[in-house]
PDB file of C-alpha atoms in Angstrom:
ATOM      1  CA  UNK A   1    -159.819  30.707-143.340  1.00 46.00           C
ATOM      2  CA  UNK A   2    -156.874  30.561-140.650  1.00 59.00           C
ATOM      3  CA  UNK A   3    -156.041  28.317-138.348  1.00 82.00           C
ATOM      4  CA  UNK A   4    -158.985  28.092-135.884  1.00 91.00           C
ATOM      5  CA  UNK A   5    -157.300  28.967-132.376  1.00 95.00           C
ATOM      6  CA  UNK A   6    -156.531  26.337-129.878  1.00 97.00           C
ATOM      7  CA  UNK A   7    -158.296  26.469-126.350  1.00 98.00           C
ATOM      8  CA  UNK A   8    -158.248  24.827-123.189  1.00 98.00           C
ATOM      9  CA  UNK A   9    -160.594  25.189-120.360  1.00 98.00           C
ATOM     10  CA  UNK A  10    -159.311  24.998-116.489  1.00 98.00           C
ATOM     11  CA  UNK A  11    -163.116  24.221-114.688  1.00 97.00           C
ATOM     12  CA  UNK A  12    -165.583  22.623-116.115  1.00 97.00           C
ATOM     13  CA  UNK A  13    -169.065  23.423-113.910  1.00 94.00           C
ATOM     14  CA  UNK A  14    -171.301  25.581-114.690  1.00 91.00           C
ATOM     15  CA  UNK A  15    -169.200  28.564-115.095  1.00 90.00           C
ATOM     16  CA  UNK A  16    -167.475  27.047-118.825  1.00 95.00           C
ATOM     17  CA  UNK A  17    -170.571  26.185-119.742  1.00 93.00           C
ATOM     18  CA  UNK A  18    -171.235  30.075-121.469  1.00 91.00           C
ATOM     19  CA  UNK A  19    -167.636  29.081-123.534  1.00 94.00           C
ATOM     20  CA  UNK A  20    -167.802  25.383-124.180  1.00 95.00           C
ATOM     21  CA  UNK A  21    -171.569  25.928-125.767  1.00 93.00           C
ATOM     22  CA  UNK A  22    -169.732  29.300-127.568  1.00 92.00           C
ATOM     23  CA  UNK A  23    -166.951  27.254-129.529  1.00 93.00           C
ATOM     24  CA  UNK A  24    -169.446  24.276-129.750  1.00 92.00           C
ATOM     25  CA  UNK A  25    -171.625  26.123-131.669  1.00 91.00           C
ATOM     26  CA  UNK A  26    -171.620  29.920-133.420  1.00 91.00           C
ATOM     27  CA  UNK A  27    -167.919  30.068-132.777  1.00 92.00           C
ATOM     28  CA  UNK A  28    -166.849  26.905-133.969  1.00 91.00           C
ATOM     29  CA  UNK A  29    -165.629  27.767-137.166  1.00 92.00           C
ATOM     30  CA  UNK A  30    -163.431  30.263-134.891  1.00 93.00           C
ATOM     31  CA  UNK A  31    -161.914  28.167-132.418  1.00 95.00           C
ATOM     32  CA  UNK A  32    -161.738  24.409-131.176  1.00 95.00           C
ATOM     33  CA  UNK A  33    -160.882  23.097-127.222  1.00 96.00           C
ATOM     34  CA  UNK A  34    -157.944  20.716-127.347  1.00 97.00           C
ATOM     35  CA  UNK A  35    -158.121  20.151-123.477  1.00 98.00           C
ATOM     36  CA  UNK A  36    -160.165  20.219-120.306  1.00 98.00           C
ATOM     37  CA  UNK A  37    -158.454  20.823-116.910  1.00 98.00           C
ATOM     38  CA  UNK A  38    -160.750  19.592-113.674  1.00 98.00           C
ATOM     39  CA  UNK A  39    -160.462  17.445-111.067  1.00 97.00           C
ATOM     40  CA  UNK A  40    -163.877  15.817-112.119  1.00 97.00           C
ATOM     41  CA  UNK A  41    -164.201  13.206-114.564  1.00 96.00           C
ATOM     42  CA  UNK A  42    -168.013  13.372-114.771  1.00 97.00           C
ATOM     43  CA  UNK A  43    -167.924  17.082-115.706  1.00 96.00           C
ATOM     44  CA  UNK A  44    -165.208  16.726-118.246  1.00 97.00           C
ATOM     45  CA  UNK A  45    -167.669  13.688-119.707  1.00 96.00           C
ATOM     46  CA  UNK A  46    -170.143  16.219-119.909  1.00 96.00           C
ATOM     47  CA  UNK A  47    -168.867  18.797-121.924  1.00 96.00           C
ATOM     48  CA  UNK A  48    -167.336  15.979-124.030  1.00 95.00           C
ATOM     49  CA  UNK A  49    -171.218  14.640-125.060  1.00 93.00           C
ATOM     50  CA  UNK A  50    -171.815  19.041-125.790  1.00 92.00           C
ATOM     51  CA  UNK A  51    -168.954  19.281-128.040  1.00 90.00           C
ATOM     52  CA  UNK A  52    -169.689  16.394-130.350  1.00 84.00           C
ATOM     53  CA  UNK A  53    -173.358  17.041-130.026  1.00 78.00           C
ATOM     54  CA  UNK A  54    -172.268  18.778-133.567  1.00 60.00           C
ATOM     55  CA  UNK A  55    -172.457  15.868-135.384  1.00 57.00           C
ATOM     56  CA  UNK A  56    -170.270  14.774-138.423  1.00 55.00           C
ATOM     57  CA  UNK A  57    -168.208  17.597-138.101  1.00 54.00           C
ATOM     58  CA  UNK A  58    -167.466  17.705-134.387  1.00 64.00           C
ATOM     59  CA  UNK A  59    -163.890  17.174-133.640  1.00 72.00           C
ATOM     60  CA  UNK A  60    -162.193  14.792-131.363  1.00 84.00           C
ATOM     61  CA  UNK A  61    -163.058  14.992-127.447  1.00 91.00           C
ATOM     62  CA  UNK A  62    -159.966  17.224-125.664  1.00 96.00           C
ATOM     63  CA  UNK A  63    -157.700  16.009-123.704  1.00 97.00           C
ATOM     64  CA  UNK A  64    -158.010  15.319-120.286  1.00 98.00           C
ATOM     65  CA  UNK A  65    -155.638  17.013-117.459  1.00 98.00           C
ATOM     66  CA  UNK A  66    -155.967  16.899-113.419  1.00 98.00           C
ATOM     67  CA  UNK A  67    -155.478  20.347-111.646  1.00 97.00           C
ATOM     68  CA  UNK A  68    -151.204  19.387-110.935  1.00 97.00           C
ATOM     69  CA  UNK A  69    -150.895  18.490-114.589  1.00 98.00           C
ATOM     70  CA  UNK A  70    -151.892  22.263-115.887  1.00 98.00           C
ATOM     71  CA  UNK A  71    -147.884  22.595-116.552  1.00 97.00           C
ATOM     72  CA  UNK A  72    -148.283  18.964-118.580  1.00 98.00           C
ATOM     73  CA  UNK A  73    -151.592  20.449-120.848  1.00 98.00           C
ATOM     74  CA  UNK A  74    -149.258  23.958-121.753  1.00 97.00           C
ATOM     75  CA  UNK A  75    -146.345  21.676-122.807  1.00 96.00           C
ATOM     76  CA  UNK A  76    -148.157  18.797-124.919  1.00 97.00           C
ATOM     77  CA  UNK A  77    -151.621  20.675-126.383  1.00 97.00           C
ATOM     78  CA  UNK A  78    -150.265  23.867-127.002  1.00 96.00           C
ATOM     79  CA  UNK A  79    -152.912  26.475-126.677  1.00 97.00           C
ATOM     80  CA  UNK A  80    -153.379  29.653-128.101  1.00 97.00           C
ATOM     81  CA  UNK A  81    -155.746  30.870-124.961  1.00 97.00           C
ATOM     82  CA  UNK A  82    -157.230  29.115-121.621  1.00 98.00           C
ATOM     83  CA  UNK A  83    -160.136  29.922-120.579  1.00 98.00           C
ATOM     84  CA  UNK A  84    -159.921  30.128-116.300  1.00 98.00           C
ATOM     85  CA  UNK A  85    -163.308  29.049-114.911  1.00 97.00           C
ATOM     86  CA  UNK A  86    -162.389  27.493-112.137  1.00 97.00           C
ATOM     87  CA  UNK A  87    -163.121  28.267-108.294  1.00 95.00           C
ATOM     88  CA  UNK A  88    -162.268  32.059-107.645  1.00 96.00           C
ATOM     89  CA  UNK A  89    -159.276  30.914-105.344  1.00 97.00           C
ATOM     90  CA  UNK A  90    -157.248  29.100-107.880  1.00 97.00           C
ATOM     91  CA  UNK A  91    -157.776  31.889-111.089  1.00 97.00           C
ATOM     92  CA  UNK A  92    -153.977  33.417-109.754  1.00 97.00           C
ATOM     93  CA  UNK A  93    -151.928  29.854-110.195  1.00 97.00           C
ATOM     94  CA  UNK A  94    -153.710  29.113-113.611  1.00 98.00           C
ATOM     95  CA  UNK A  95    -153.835  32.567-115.369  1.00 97.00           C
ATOM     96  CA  UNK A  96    -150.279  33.492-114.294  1.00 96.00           C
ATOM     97  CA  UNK A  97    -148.752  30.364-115.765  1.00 96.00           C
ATOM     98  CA  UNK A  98    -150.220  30.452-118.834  1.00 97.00           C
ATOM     99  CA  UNK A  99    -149.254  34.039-119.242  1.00 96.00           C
ATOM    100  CA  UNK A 100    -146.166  33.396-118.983  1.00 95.00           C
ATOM    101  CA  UNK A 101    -146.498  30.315-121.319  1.00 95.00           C
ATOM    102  CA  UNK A 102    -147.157  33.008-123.869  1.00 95.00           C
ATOM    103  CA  UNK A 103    -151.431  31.957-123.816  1.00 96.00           C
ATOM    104  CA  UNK A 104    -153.930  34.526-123.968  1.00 97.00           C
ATOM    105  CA  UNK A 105    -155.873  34.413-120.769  1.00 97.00           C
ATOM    106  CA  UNK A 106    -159.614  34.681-120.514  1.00 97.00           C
ATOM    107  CA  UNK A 107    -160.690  34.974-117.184  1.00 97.00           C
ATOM    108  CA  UNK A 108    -163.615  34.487-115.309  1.00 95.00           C
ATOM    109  CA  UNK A 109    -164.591  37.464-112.383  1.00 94.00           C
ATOM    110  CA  UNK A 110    -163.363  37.946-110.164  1.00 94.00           C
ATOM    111  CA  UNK A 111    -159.600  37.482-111.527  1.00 94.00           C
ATOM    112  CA  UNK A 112    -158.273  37.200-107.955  1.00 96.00           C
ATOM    113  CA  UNK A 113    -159.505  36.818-104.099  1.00 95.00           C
ATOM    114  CA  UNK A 114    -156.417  38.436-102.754  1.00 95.00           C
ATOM    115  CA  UNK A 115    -154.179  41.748-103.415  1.00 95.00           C
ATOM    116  CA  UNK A 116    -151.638  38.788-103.705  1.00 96.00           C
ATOM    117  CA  UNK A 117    -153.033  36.476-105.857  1.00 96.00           C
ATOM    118  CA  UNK A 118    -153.810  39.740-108.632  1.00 95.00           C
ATOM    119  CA  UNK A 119    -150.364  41.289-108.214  1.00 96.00           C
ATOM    120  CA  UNK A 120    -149.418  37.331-109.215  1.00 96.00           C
ATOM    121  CA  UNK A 121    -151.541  38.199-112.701  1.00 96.00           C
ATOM    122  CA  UNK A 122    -150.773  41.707-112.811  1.00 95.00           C
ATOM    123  CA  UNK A 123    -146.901  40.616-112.926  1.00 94.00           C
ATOM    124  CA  UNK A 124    -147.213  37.479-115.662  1.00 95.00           C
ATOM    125  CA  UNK A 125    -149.209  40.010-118.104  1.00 93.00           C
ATOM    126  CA  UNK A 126    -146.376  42.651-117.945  1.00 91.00           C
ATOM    127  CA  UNK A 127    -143.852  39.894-118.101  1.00 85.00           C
ATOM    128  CA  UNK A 128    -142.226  40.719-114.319  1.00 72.00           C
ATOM    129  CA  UNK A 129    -141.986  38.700-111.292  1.00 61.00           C
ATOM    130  CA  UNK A 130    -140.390  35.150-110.850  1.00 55.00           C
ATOM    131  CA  UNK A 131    -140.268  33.298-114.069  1.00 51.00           C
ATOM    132  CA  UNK A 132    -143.409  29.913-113.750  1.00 44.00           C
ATOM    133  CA  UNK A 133    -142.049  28.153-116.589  1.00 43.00           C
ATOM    134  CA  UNK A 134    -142.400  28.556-120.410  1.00 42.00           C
ATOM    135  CA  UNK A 135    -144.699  26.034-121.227  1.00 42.00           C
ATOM    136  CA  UNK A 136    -145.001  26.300-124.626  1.00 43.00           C
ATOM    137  CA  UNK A 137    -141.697  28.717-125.707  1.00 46.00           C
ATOM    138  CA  UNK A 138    -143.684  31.500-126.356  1.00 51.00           C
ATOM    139  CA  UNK A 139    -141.518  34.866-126.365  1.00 54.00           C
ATOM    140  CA  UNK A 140    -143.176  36.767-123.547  1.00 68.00           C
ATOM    141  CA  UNK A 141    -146.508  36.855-121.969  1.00 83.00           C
ATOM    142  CA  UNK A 142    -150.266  36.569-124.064  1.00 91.00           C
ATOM    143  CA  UNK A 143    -152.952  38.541-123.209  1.00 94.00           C
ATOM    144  CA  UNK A 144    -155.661  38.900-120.414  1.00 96.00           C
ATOM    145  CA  UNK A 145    -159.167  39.203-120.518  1.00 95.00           C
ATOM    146  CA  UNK A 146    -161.271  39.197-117.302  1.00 94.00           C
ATOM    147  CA  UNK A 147    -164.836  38.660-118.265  1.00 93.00           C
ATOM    148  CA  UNK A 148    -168.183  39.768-116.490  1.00 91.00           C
ATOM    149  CA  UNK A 149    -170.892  37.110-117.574  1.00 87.00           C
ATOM    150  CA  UNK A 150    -174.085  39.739-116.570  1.00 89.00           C
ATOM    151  CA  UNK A 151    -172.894  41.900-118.845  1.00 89.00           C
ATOM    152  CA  UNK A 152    -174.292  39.297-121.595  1.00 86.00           C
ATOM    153  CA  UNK A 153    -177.703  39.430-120.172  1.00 89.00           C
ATOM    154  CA  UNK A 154    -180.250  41.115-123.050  1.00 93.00           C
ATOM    155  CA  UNK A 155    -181.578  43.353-120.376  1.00 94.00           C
ATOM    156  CA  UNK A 156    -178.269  44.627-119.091  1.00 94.00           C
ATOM    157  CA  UNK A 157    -176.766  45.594-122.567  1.00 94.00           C
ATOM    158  CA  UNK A 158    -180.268  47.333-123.587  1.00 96.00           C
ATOM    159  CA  UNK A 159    -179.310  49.730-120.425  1.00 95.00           C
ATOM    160  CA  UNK A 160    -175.958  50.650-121.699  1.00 95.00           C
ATOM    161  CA  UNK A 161    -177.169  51.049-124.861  1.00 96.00           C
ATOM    162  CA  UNK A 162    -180.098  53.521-123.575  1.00 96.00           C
ATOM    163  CA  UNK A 163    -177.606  55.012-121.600  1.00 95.00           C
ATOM    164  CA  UNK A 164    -174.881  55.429-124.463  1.00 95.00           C
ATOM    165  CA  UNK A 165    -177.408  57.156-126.567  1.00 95.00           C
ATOM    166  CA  UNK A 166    -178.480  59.757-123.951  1.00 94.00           C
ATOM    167  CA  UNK A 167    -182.067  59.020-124.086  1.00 95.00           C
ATOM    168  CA  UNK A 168    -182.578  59.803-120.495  1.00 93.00           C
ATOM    169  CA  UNK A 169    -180.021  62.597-120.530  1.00 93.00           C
ATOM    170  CA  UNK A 170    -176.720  62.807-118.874  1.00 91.00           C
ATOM    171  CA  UNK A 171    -176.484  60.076-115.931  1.00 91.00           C
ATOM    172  CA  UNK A 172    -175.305  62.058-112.656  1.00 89.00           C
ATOM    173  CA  UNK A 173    -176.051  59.378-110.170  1.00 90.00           C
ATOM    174  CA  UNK A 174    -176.859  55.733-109.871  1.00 91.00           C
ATOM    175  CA  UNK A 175    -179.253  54.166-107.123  1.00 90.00           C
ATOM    176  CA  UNK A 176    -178.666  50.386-107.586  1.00 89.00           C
ATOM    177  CA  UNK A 177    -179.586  47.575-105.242  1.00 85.00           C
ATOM    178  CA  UNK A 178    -179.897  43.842-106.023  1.00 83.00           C
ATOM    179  CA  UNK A 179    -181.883  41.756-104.119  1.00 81.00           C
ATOM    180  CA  UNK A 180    -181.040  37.907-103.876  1.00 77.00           C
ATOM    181  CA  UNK A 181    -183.872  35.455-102.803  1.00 78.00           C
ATOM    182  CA  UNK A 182    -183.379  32.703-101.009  1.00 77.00           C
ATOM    183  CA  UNK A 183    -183.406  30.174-103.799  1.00 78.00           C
ATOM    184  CA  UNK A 184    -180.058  32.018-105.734  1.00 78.00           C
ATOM    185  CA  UNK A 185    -178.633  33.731-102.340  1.00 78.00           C
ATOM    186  CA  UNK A 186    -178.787  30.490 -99.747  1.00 80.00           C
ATOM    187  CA  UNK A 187    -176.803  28.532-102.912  1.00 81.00           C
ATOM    188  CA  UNK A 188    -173.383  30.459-102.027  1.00 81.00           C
ATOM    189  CA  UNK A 189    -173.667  29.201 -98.932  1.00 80.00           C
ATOM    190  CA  UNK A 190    -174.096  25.644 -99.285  1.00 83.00           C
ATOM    191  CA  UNK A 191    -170.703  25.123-101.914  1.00 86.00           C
ATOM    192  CA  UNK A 192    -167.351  26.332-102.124  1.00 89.00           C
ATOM    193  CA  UNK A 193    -168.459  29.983-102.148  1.00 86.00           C
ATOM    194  CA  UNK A 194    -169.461  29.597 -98.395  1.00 85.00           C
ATOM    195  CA  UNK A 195    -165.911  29.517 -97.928  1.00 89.00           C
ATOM    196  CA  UNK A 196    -164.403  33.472 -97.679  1.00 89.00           C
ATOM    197  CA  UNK A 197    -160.979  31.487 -98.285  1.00 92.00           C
ATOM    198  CA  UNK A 198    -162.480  29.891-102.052  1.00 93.00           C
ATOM    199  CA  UNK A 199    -164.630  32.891-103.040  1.00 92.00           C
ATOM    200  CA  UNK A 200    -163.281  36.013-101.010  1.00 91.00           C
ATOM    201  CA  UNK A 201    -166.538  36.355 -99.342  1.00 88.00           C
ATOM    202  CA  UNK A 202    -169.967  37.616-101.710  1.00 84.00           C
ATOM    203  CA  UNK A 203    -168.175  41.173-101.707  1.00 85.00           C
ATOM    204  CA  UNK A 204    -165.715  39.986-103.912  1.00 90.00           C
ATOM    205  CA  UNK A 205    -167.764  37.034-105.608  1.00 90.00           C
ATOM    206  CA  UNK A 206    -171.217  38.770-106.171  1.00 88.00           C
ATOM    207  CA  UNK A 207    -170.817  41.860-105.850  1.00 87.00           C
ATOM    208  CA  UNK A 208    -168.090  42.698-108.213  1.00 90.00           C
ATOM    209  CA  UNK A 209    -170.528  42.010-110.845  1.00 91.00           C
ATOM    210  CA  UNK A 210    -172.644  45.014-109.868  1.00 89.00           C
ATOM    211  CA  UNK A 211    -169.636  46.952-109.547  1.00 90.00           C
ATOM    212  CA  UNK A 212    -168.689  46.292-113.013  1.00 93.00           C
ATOM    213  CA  UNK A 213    -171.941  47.207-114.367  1.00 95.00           C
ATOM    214  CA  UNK A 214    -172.213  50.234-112.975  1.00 94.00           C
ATOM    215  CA  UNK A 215    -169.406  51.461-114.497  1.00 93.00           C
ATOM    216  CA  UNK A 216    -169.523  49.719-118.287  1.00 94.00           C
ATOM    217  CA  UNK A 217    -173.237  51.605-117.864  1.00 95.00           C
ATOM    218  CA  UNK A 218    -171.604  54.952-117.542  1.00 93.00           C
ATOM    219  CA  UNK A 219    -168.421  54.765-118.441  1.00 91.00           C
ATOM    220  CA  UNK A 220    -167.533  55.581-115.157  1.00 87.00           C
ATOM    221  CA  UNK A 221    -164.122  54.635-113.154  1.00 87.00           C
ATOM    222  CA  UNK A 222    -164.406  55.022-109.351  1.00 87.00           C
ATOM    223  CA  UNK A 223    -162.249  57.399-107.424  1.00 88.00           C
ATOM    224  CA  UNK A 224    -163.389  56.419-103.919  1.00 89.00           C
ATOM    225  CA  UNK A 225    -165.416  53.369-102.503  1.00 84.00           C
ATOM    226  CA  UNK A 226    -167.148  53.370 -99.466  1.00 84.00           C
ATOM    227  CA  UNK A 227    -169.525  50.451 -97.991  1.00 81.00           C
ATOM    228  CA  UNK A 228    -170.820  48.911 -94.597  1.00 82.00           C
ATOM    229  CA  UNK A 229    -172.859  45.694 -93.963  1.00 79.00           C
ATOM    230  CA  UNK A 230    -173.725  43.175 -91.698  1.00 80.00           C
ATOM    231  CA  UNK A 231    -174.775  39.355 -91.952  1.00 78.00           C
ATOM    232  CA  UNK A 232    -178.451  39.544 -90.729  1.00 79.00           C
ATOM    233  CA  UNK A 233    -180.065  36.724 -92.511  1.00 78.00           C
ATOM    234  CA  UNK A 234    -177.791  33.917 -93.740  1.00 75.00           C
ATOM    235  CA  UNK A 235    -175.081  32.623 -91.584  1.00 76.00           C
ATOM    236  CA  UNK A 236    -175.762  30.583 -88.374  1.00 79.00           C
ATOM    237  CA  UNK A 237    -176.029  32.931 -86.095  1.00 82.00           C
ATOM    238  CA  UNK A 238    -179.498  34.276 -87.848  1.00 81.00           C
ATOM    239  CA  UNK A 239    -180.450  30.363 -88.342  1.00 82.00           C
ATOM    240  CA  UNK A 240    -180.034  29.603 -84.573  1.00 84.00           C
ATOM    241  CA  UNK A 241    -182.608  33.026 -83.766  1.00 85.00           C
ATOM    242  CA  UNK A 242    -184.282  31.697 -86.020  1.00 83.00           C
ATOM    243  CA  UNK A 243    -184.947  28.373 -84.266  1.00 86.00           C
ATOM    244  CA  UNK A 244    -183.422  26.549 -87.195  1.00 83.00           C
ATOM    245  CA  UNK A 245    -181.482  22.868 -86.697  1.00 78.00           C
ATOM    246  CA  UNK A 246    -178.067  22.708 -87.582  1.00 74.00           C
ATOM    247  CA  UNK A 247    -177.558  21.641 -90.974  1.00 67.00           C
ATOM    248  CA  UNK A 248    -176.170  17.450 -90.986  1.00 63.00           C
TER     249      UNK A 248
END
């Protein structure tokens, strides 16, 4: 067979693990990670021990890169593709500079936080904008892929599929609310989600999963949005009526 492709992966929490267990296992004869970008040591240790979990015919651990040596990883390892799962805030740095390194992109959602950050991406995949660097020589710009991990969930591809087939005729309007409890929902705000400037707030973080699902149910593209909220249960204003302490 060809050449299995080369990846690196920029994050490695939980987000990579979905990839890391892909290429470690079905996909393996497909593809092999040369190099792990992260700030953490323990979490790049991690998915070290899940790689060569294979056995005999796991490969060497990647290569190890801290986030300000991303330009370093694109120069010495090469990669056909990096895989972004890294906090939402820093997808526009890493995705548009291996764009424009000639690396197809795979991006986790959302693929920005700001209008700013995805004009950044938008620019590096159609090869305009302010030239980041060549990393490895490639003649103009890879590919991107922003991926939605729900849409992996057995239950949520049965729907399409229903849907696709017409067994409940021809879909004219979609009631759909999604209800976090407080084991899932009080998580994004205890770590850098909490953070509007990291995450972009839940509308952007959560809630641009249901978005997508909506439409790769039906096919759909939205014309018009409209929404309206307020923060009535987490946040500290609801802890303090609440008679909650303040967290130490």
């Amino acid at each position: 067979m060809a050449d299995k492709r080369r990846y690196a992966v920029v994050g490695t929490g939980a987000r990579a693990g979905l990839y890391v267990g892909a290429l470690a296992g079905r996909y393996s004869p497909a593809g092999t990670i040369v190099a792990w970008c992260d700030p953490n040591p323990v979490r790049m240790s991690y998915y070290d021990q899940v790689l060569t979990a294979g056995g005999p015919t796991a490969g060497p651990a990647p290569a190890r890169y801290a986030p300000e040596a991303f330009g370093a990883l694109l120069d010495e390892q090469r990669p056909d593709a990096v895989i972004v799962t890294s906090p939402d805030f820093t997808h526009p740095g890493y995705a548009a500079r291996a764009l424009r390194a000639g690396c197809d992109v795979i991006c986790e959602k959302p693929l920005a936080t700001t209008a700013d950050g995805a004009r950044l991406i938008a620019d590096a995949a159609t090869g305009a904008g302010p030239e980041l660097g060549q990393g490895t020589g490639a003649p103009g710009p890879g590919t991107l892929t922003v991926t939605f991990n729900y849409r992996y969930m057995p239950r949520n591809a049965a729907l399409r599929q229903v849907i696709a087939d017409g067994e409940i005729g021809n879909v004219t309007s979609v009631h759909f609310e999604w209800a976090l409890d407080t084991v899932h929902g009080a998580d994004y705000f205890r770590r850098w989600h909490r953070e509007a400037a990291n995450s972009g707030g839940l509308l952007v973080h959560k809630a641009s999963h249901h978005f997508d699902l909506v439409n790769w149910w039906t096919g759909g593209v939205p014309e018009a949005v409209y929404a309206r909220g307020a923060l009535r249960f987490y946040g500290q204003r609801a802890a303090r009526e609440r008679g909650l302490a303040p967290r130490p």
